[in-house]
Coordinates of C-alpha atoms and ligand atoms in Angstrom, one line a residue:
X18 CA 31.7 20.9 -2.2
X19 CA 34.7 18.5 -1.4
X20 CA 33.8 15.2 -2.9
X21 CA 33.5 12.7 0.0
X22 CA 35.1 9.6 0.1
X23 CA 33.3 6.6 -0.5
X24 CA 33.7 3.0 1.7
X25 CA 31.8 -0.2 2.3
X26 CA 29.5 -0.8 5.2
X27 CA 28.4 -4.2 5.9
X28 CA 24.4 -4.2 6.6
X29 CA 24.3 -7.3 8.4
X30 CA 27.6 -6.3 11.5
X31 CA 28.2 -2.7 10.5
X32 CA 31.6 -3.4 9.9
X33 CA 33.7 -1.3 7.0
X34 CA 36.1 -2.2 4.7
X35 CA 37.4 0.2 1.9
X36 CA 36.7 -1.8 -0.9
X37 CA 34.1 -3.8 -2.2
X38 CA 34.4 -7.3 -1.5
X39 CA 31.9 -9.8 -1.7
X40 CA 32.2 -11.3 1.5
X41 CA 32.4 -9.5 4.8
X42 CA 36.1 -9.7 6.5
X43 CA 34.2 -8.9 9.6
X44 CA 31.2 -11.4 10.1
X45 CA 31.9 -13.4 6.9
X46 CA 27.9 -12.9 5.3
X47 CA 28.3 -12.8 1.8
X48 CA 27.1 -9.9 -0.8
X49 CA 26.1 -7.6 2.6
X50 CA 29.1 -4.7 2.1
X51 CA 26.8 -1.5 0.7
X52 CA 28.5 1.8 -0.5
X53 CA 28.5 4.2 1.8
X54 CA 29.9 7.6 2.4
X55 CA 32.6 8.3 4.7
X56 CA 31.2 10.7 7.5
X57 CA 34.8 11.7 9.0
X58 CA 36.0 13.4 5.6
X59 CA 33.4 15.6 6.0
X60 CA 34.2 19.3 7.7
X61 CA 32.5 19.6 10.8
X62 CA 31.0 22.7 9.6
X63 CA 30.0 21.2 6.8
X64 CA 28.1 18.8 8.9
X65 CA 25.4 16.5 7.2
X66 CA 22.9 17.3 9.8
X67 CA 23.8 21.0 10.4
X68 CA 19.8 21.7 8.7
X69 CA 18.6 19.4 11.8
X70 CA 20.7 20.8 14.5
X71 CA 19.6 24.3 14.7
X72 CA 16.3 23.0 15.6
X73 CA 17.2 20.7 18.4
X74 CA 16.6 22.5 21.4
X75 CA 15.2 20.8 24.7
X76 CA 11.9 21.0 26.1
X77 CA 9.1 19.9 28.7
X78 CA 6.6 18.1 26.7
X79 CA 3.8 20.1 28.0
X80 CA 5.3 23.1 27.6
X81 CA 5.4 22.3 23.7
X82 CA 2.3 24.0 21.8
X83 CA 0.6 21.5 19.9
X84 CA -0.3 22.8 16.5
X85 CA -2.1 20.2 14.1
X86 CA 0.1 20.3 11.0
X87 CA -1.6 22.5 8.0
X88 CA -3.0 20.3 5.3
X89 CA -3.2 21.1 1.6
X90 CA -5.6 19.5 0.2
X91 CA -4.8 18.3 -3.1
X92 CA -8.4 18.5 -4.6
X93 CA -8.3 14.8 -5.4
X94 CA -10.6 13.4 -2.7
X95 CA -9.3 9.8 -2.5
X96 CA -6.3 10.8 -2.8
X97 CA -6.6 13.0 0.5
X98 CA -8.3 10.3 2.2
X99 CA -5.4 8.1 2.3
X100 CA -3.0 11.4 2.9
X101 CA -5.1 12.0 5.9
X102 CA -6.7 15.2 4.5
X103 CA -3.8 16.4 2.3
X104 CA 0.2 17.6 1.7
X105 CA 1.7 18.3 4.8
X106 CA 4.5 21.1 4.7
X107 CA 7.7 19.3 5.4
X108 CA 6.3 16.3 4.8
X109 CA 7.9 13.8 2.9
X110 CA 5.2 11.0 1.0
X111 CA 7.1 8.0 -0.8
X112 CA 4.6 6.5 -3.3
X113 CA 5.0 3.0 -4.9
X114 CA 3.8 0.8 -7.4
X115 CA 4.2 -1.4 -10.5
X116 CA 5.6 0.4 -13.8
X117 CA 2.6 1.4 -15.6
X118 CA -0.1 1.6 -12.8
X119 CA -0.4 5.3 -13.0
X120 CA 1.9 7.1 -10.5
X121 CA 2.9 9.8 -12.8
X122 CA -0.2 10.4 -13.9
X123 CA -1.8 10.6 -10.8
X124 CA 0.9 13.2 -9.3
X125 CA 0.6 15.7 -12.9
X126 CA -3.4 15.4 -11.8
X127 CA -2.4 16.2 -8.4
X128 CA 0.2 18.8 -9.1
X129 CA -2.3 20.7 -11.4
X130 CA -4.8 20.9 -9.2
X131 CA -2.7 22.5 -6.3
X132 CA -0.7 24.7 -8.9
X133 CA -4.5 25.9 -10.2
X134 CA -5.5 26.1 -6.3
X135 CA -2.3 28.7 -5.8
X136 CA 0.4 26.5 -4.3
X137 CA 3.9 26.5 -6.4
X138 CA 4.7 22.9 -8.0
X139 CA 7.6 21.5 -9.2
X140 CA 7.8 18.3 -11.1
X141 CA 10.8 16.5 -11.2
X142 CA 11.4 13.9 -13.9
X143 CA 14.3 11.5 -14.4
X144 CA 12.5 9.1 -16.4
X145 CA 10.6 11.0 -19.2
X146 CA 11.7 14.1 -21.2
X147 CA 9.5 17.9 -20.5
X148 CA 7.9 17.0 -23.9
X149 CA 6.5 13.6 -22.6
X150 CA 5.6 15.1 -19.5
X151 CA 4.0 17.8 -21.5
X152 CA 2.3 14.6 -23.8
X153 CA 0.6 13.2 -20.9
X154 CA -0.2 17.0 -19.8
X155 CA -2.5 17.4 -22.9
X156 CA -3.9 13.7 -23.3
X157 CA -4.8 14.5 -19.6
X158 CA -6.4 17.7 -20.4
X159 CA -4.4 20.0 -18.7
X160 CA -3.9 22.5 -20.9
X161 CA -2.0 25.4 -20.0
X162 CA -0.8 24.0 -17.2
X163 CA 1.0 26.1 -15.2
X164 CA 3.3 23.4 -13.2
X165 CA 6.7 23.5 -13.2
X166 CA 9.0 20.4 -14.9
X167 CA 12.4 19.9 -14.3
X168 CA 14.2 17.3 -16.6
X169 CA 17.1 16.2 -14.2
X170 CA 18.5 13.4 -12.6
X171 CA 21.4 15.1 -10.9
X172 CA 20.7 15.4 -6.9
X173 CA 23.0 18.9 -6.3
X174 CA 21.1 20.5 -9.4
X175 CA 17.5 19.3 -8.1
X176 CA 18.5 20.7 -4.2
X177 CA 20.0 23.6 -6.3
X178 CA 16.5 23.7 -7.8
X179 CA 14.1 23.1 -4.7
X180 CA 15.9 26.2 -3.2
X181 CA 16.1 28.7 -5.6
X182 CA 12.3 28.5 -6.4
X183 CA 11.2 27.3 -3.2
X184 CA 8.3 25.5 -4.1
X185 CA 5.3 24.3 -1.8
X186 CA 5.1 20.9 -3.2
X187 CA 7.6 19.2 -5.7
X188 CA 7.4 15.7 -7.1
X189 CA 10.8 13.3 -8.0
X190 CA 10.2 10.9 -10.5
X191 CA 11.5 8.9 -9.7
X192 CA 14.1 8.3 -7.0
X193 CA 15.7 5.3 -8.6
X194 CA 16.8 7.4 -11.4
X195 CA 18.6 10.4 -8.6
X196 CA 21.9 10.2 -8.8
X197 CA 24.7 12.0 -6.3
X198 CA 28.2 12.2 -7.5
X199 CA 29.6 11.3 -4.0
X200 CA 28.8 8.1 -4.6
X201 CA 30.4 5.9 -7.4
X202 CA 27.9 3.6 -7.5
X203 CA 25.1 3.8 -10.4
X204 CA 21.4 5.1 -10.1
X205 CA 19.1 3.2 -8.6
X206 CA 21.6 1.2 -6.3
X207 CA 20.6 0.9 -2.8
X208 CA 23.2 3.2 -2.0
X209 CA 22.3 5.5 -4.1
X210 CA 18.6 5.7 -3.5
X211 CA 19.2 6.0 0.4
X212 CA 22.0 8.8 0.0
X213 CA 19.7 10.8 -2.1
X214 CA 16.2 10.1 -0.5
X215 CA 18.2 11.2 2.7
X216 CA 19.2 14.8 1.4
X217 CA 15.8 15.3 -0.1
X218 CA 14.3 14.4 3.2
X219 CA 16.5 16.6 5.1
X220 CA 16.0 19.5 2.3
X221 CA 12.3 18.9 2.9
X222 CA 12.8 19.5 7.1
X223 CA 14.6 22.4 6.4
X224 CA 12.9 24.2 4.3
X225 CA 9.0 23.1 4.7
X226 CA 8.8 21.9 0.7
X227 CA 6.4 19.0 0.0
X228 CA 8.2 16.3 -1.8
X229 CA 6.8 13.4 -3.1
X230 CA 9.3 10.8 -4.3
X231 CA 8.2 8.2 -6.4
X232 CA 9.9 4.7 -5.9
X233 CA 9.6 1.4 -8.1
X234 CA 8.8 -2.1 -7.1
X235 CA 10.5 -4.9 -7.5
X236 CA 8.8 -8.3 -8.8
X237 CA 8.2 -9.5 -4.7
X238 CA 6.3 -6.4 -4.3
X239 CA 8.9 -4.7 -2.6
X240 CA 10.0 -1.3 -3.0
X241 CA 13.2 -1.5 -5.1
X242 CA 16.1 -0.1 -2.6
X243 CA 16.3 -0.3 1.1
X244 CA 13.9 -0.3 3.4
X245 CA 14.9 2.2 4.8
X246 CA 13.4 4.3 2.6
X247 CA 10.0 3.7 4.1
X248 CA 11.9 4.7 7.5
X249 CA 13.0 7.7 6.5
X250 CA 9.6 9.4 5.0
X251 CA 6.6 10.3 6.7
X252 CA 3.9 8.5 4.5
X253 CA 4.5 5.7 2.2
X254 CA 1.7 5.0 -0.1
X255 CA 1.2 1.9 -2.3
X256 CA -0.6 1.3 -5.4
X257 CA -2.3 -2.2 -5.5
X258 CA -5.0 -3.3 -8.4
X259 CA -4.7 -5.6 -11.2
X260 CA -2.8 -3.6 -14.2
X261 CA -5.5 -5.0 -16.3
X262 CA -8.7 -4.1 -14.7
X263 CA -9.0 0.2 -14.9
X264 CA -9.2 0.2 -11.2
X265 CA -6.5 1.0 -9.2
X266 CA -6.2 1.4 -4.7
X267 CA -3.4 3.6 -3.6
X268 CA -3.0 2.1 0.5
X269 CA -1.3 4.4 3.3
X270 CA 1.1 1.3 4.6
X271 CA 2.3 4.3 6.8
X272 CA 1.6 7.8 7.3
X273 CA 2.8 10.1 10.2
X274 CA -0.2 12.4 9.8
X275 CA -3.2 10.4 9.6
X276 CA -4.5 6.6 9.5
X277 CA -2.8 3.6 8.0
X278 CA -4.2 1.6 5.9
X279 CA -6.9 3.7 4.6
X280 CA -7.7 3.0 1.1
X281 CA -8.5 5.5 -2.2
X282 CA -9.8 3.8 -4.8
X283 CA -8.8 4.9 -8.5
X284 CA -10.2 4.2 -12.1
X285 CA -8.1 4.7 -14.8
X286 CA -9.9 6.4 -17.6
X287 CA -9.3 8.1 -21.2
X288 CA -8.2 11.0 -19.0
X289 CA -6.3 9.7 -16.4
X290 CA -7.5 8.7 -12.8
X291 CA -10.7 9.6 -11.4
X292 CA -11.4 9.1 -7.6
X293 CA -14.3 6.6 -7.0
X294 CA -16.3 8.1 -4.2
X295 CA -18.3 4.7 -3.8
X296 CA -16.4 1.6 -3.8
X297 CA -18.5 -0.8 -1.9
X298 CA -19.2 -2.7 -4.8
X299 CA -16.5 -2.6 -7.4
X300 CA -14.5 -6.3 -6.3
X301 CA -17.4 -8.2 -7.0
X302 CA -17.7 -10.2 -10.0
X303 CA -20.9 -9.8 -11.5
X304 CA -22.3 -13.9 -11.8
X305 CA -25.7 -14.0 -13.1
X306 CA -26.5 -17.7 -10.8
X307 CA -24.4 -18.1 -7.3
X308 CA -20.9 -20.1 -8.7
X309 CA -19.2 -22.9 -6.6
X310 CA -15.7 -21.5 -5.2
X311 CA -17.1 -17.4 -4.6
X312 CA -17.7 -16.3 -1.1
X313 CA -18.5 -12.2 -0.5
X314 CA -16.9 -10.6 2.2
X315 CA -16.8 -7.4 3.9
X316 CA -13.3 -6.1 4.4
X317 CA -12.8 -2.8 6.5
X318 CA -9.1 -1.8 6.1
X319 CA -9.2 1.8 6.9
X320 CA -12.6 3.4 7.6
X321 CA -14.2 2.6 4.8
X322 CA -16.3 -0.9 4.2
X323 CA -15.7 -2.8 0.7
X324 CA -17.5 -5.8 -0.5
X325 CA -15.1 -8.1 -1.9
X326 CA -15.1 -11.6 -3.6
X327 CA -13.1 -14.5 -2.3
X328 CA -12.8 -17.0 -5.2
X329 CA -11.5 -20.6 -4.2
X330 CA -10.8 -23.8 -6.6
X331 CA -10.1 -27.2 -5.3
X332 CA -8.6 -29.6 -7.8
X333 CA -7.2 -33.0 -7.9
X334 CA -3.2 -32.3 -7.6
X335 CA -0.7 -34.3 -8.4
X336 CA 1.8 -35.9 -5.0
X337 CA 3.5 -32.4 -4.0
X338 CA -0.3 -30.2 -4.4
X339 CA 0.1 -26.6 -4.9
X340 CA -1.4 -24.0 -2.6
X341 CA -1.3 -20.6 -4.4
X342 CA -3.3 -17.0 -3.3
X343 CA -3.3 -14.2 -5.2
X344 CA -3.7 -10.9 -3.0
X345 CA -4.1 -13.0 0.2
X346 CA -1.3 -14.3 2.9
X347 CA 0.0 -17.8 1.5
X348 CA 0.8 -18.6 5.0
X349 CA -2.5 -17.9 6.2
X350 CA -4.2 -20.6 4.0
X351 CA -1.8 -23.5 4.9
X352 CA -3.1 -22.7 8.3
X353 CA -7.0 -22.8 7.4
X354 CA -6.5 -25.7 5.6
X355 CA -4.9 -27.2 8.7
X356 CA -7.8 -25.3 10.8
X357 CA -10.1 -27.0 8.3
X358 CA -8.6 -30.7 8.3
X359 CA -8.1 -30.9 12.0
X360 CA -11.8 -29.1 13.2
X361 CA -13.9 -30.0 10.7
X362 CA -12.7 -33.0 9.1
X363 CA -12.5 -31.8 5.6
X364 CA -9.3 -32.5 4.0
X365 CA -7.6 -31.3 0.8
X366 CA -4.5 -33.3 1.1
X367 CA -4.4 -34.7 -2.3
X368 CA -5.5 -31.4 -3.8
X369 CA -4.3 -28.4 -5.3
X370 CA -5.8 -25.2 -3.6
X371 CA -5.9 -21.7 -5.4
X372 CA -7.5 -18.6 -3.4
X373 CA -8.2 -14.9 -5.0
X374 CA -8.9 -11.9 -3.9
X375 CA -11.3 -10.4 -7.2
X376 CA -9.9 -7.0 -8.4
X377 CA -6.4 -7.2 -7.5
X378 CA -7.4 -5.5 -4.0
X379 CA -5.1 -7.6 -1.4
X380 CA -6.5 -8.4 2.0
X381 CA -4.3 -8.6 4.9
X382 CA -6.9 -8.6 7.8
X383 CA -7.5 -12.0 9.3
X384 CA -11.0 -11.2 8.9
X385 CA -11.0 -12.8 5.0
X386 CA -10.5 -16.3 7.2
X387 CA -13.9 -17.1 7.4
X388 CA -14.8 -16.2 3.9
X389 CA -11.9 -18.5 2.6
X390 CA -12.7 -21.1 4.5
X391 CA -16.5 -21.5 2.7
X392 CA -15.0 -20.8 -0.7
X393 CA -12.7 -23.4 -0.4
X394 CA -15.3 -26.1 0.8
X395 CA -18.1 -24.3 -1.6
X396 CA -15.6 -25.4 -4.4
X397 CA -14.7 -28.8 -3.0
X398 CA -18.1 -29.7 -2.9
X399 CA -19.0 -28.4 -5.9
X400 CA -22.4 -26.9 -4.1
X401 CA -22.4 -22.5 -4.6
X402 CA -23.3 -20.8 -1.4
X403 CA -26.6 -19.0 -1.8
X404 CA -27.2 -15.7 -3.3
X405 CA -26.8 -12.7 -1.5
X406 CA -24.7 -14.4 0.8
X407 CA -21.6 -13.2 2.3
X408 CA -19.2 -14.1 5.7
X409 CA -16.5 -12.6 7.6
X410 CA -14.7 -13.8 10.7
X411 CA -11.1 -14.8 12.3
X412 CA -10.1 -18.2 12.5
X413 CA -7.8 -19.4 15.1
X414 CA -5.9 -22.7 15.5
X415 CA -8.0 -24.0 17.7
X416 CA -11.2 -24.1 15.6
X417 CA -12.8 -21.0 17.2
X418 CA -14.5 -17.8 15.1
X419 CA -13.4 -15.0 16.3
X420 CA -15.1 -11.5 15.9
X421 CA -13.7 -8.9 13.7
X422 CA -13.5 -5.2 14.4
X423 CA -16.2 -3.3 13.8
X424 CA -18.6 -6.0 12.9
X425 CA -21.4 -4.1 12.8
X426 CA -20.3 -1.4 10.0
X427 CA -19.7 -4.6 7.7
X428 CA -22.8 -5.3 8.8
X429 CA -24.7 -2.3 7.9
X430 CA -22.9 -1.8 4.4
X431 CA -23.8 -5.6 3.1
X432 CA -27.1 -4.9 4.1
X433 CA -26.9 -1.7 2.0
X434 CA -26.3 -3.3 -0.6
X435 CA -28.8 -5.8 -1.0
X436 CA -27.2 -9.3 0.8
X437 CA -29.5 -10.6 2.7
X438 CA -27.6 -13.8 4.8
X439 CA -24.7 -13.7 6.4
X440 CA -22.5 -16.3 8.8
X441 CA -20.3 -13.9 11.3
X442 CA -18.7 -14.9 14.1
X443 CA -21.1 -14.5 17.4
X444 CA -19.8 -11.8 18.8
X445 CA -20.3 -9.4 15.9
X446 CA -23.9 -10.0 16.3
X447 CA -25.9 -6.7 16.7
X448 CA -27.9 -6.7 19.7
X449 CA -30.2 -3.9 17.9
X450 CA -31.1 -6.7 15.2
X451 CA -34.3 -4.9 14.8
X452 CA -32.8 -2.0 13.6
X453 CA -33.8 -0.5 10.2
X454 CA -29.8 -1.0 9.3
X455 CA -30.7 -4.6 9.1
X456 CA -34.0 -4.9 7.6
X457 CA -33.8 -8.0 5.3
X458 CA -30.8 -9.5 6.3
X459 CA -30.2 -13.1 7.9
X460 CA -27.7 -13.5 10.4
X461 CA -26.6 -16.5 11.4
X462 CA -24.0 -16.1 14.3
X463 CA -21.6 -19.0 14.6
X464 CA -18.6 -19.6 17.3
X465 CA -16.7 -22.7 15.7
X466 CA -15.5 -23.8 11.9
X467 CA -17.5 -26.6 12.3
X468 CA -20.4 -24.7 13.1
X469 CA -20.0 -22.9 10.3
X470 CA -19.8 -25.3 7.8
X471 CA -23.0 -27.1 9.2
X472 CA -25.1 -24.0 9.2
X473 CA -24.2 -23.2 5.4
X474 CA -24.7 -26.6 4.6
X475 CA -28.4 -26.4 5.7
X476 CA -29.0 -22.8 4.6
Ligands
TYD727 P1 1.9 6.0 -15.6 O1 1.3 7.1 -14.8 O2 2.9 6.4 -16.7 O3 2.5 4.9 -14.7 P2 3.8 4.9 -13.7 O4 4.3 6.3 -13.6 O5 3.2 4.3 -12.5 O6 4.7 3.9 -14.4 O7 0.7 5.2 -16.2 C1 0.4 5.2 -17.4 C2 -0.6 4.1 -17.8 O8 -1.9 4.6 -17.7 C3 -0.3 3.7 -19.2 O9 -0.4 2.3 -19.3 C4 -1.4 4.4 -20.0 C5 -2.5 4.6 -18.9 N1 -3.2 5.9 -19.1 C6 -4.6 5.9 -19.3 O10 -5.2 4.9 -19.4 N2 -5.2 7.1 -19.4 C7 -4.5 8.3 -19.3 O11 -5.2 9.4 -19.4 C8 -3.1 8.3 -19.1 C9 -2.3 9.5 -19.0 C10 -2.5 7.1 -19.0
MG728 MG1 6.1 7.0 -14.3

C-alpha cells in the first residue's frame, strides 16, 4: 500500500496545516492541531470506505426485514447482561477501565468459554508476551486452552491476521498499544488510537468478526484517546469498583444492542472473575450498631436493584471548606447543600463536607439525593439514623422530593432484604401497601426536604 501522507487537523475549526504547530493559523486555539491522514493521496479505488460502500443501497424502511441481531452468549452471565445477551457479529464492544482491574482477565475467561462453546477466538495482545498470556491462562485454570494469541502491535499485520483466520470473536489488547505506519505519530496518540480503532471497526462491518478493543483510562476517568472512540463502536463498557475491594462492576455507558447502564457485578478471586448473580447486598458496610454519617439506599441503574451505602462526614473546615464525593456528582452536592441551607435551614458553611458511595460503585441517578441529604445531617448532628433504615428520592431546587423511577422495585428489594423503614418521596408510595412485598416495612412518604428531615428526626 502507498504510504499516505500525513497533515494536521485542527479539532477545535477543522482547519489544516501541514505541519505541527502548536497554535492553530486558522482560529488561533492553542495545542488543538491532531495528526491526521490525508484523504486526497489516497486512490479512489483504494477508497477508505470501499468495505461500506457496497452495502449502501437505498430503501423504504418498511420494506427492510427486521432481523434481531444473533447473540453469542459468552457463557459469563453478568457479562451478557450488560452485553444485552451476548457478542453481536459485527459488533464492535470497547471496554475500559483502570490498569489492573481485570480486563484481560476477564476477556481470556470470556474468550475460553466461547472458544470451548465452538466459536473461533483470537486474542490480540500488545501489552504482554504469548507466554504471559499463557501465565495467566494456567493461574486461571484454563488449561489446554484452545484460544488463539497473537503477539502484535502492528495494525496491517493484525487486519492481515483477522482475515486470513477469520475468526468469530477477536480481542485487541489493547488499542493504545496499535500502531499504523501511515501515521508518524507514536502508539497511543490520539491520532493513532482513532486511525486504528477506525480500520478495525470497518474490518469488523465487513467481515462480521467480533472485536473487542480494550482501551485505558486516564487519571479523570476518561478513556485515554478521543472520544470519538466511544462514537465509533457499538458498546462501550466500563469497569468501576475500588482496586482494593475484590469486587468489580463492568457498566454498559452505551450499547447499540441492548440497555445502557445495566450493571454486572464481578469478584475477583484466586481464579479470576466470577459473576455475582446476587448483588443486592454487597455495597453495604457491615456496622454492628447504626453509625452517624451512613444512609442505605436503593439505586436501580439498569434493571437490576442494589442496596448501597451513602457515607457522609461533616467537619469543622478551615475559611475555604472542602466539598469532596467519591463515586457521586461533586456538582450535585454543592447543590443539596444549597437545597439544604436554603429549605431547611441547616447550614454547613464553615464545614468541610465528604460524601461516598461504599464499594467504589458510582451513582449517577439523582435518586442518591435524598439519601445524601440525611447522611449529611445524620453526621452533622452526630445522631445515626435507625437500623434498617434506608431513603431514596430526587431533590430539586426548590425544596420538593421528587419520585424516582420505579419506586416500587426499590421498594420490594429493601423489603427483601430485611429494612424495615424507609422515607421515599410521596409518589413512590405503593397503593397496594398491604401487599405481602411489603410485609414489615415502614414507609413514611414525604414531599419536601424539610419534611424529611422532621420525620427522621422523630422516627
Ligand atoms: P488484569 O486483567 O491484568 O487487568 P487489566 O488488564 O485491566 O490491566 O488484572 C490483573 C489483576 O487481577 C492483578 O492485579 C491480579 C489480579 N488477579 C487475581 O486476583 N486473580 C486472578 O486469577 C488473576 C488472573 C488476576
Ligand atoms: Mg491488561
Amino acid at each position: 500500500m502507498a504510504k499516505e501522507k500525513s497533515h494536521y487537523v485542527c479539532s477545535d475549526c477543522g482547519g489544516s496545516s501541514p505541519k505541527w504547530l502548536g497554535k492553530c493559523p486558522h482560529c488561533n486555539a492553542w495545542n488543538t492541531l491532531v495528526e491526521s491522514v490525508a484523504e486526497s493521496t489516497v486512490a479512489p479505488t483504494k477508497n477508505r470506505f470501499a468495505a461500506l460502500s457496497k452495502t449502501a443501497q437505498v430503501a423504504v424502511l418498511a420494506d427492510i426485514e427486521a432481523v434481531d441481531f444473533a447473540r453469542t452468549p459468552t457463557g459469563h452471565e453478568e457479562l451478557d447482561r450488560v452485553l444485552g445477551g451476548g457478542m453481536v457479529e459485527g459488533g464492535v464492544v470497547l471496554i475500559g477501565g483502570d490498569p489492573g482491574i481485570g480486563k484481560s482477565t476477564l476477556l481470556l475467561q470470556a474468550l475460553d468459554s466461547l472458544q470451548r462453546a465452538g466459536q473461533k477466538t483470537l486474542y490480540v495482545t500488545g501489552e504482554e508476551s504469548g507466554a504471559q498470556v499463557a501465565l495467566r491462562a494456567r493461574r486461571l485454570g484454563l488449561d489446554g486452552s484452545q484460544v488463539k494469541v497473537l503477539a502484535e502491535i502492528g495494525l496491517d499485520k493484525i487486519l492481515a491476521t483477522l482475515d486470513a483466520l477469520q475468526p468469530d470473536i477477536a480481542v485487541i489488547d489493547s488499542i493504545q498499544t496499535v500502531y499504523s505506519d501511515q501515521l508518524s505519530s507514536a502508539p497511543g496518540s490520539v491520532a493513532q488510537v482513532r486511525e486504528c480503532a477506525a480500520h478495525l471497526t470497518r474490518a469488523a462491518k465487513a467481515s462480521g468478526v467480533c472485536i473487542v478493543l480494550v482501551g485505558h483510562v486516564t487519571k479523570e476517568g476518561a478513556l485515554a484517546g478521543p472520544r470519538v472512540l466511544e462514537h465509533m463502536v457499538d458498546t462501550v463498557l466500563y469497569f468501576e469498583g475500588d482496586t482494593h475491594s475484590s469486587f468489580r462492576l463492568v457498566r454498559a455507558i452505551k450499547n447499540r444492542f441492548g440497555a445502557v447502564n445495566e450493571i454486572g457485578v464481578f469478584a475477583m478471586t484466586e481464579r479470576g472473575l466470577k459473576g455475582v448473580s446476587n448483588p443486592s447486598a454487597i455495597f453495604l458496610s457491615q456496622h454492628a450498631e447504626p453509625v452517624p454519617g451512613s444512609c442505605v439506599m436503593v439505586t436501580l441503574e439498569g434493571t437490576r436493584p442494589m442496596l448501597v451505602e451513602i457515607q457522609a462526614l461533616v467537619d469543622s473546615g478551615g475559611p475555604a471548606p472542602r466539598r469532596l464525593s467519591v463515586g457521586l456528582d461533586k456538582d450535585r452536592l454543592a447543590m443539596l447543600l444549597a437545597v439544604l441551607h436554603r429549605h431547611a435551614g441547616v447550614a454547613c458553611l464553615d464545614q468541610d463536607v465528604f460524601v461516598n458511595a461504599v464499594g467504589g460503585v458510582r451513582i449517577s441517578e439523582p435518586a442518591a439525593d435524598l439519601a445524601v441529604l440525611l447522611a449529611i445531617t445524620s453526621s452533622l448532628r452526630g445522631k445515626p439514623l435507625p437500623k434498617g433504615f434506608f431513603a431514596f428520592g430526587e431533590i430539586g431546587l426548590a425544596g420538593e422530593v421528587r419520585p424516582a423511577p420505579r419506586g416500587q422495585e426499590r421498594l420490594k428489594e429493601a423489603a427483601k432484604l430485611g429494612f424495615s423503614v424507609a422515607v421515599v418521596p410521596k409518589a413512590n408510595l405503593p397503593r397496594n401497601l398491604k401487599s405481602k412485598d411489603f410485609e414489615g416495612l415502614t414507609i413514611h412518604p414525604v414531599e419536601r426536604v424539610e419534611q424529611a428531615l422532621e420525620v427522621v428526626r422523630g422516627i
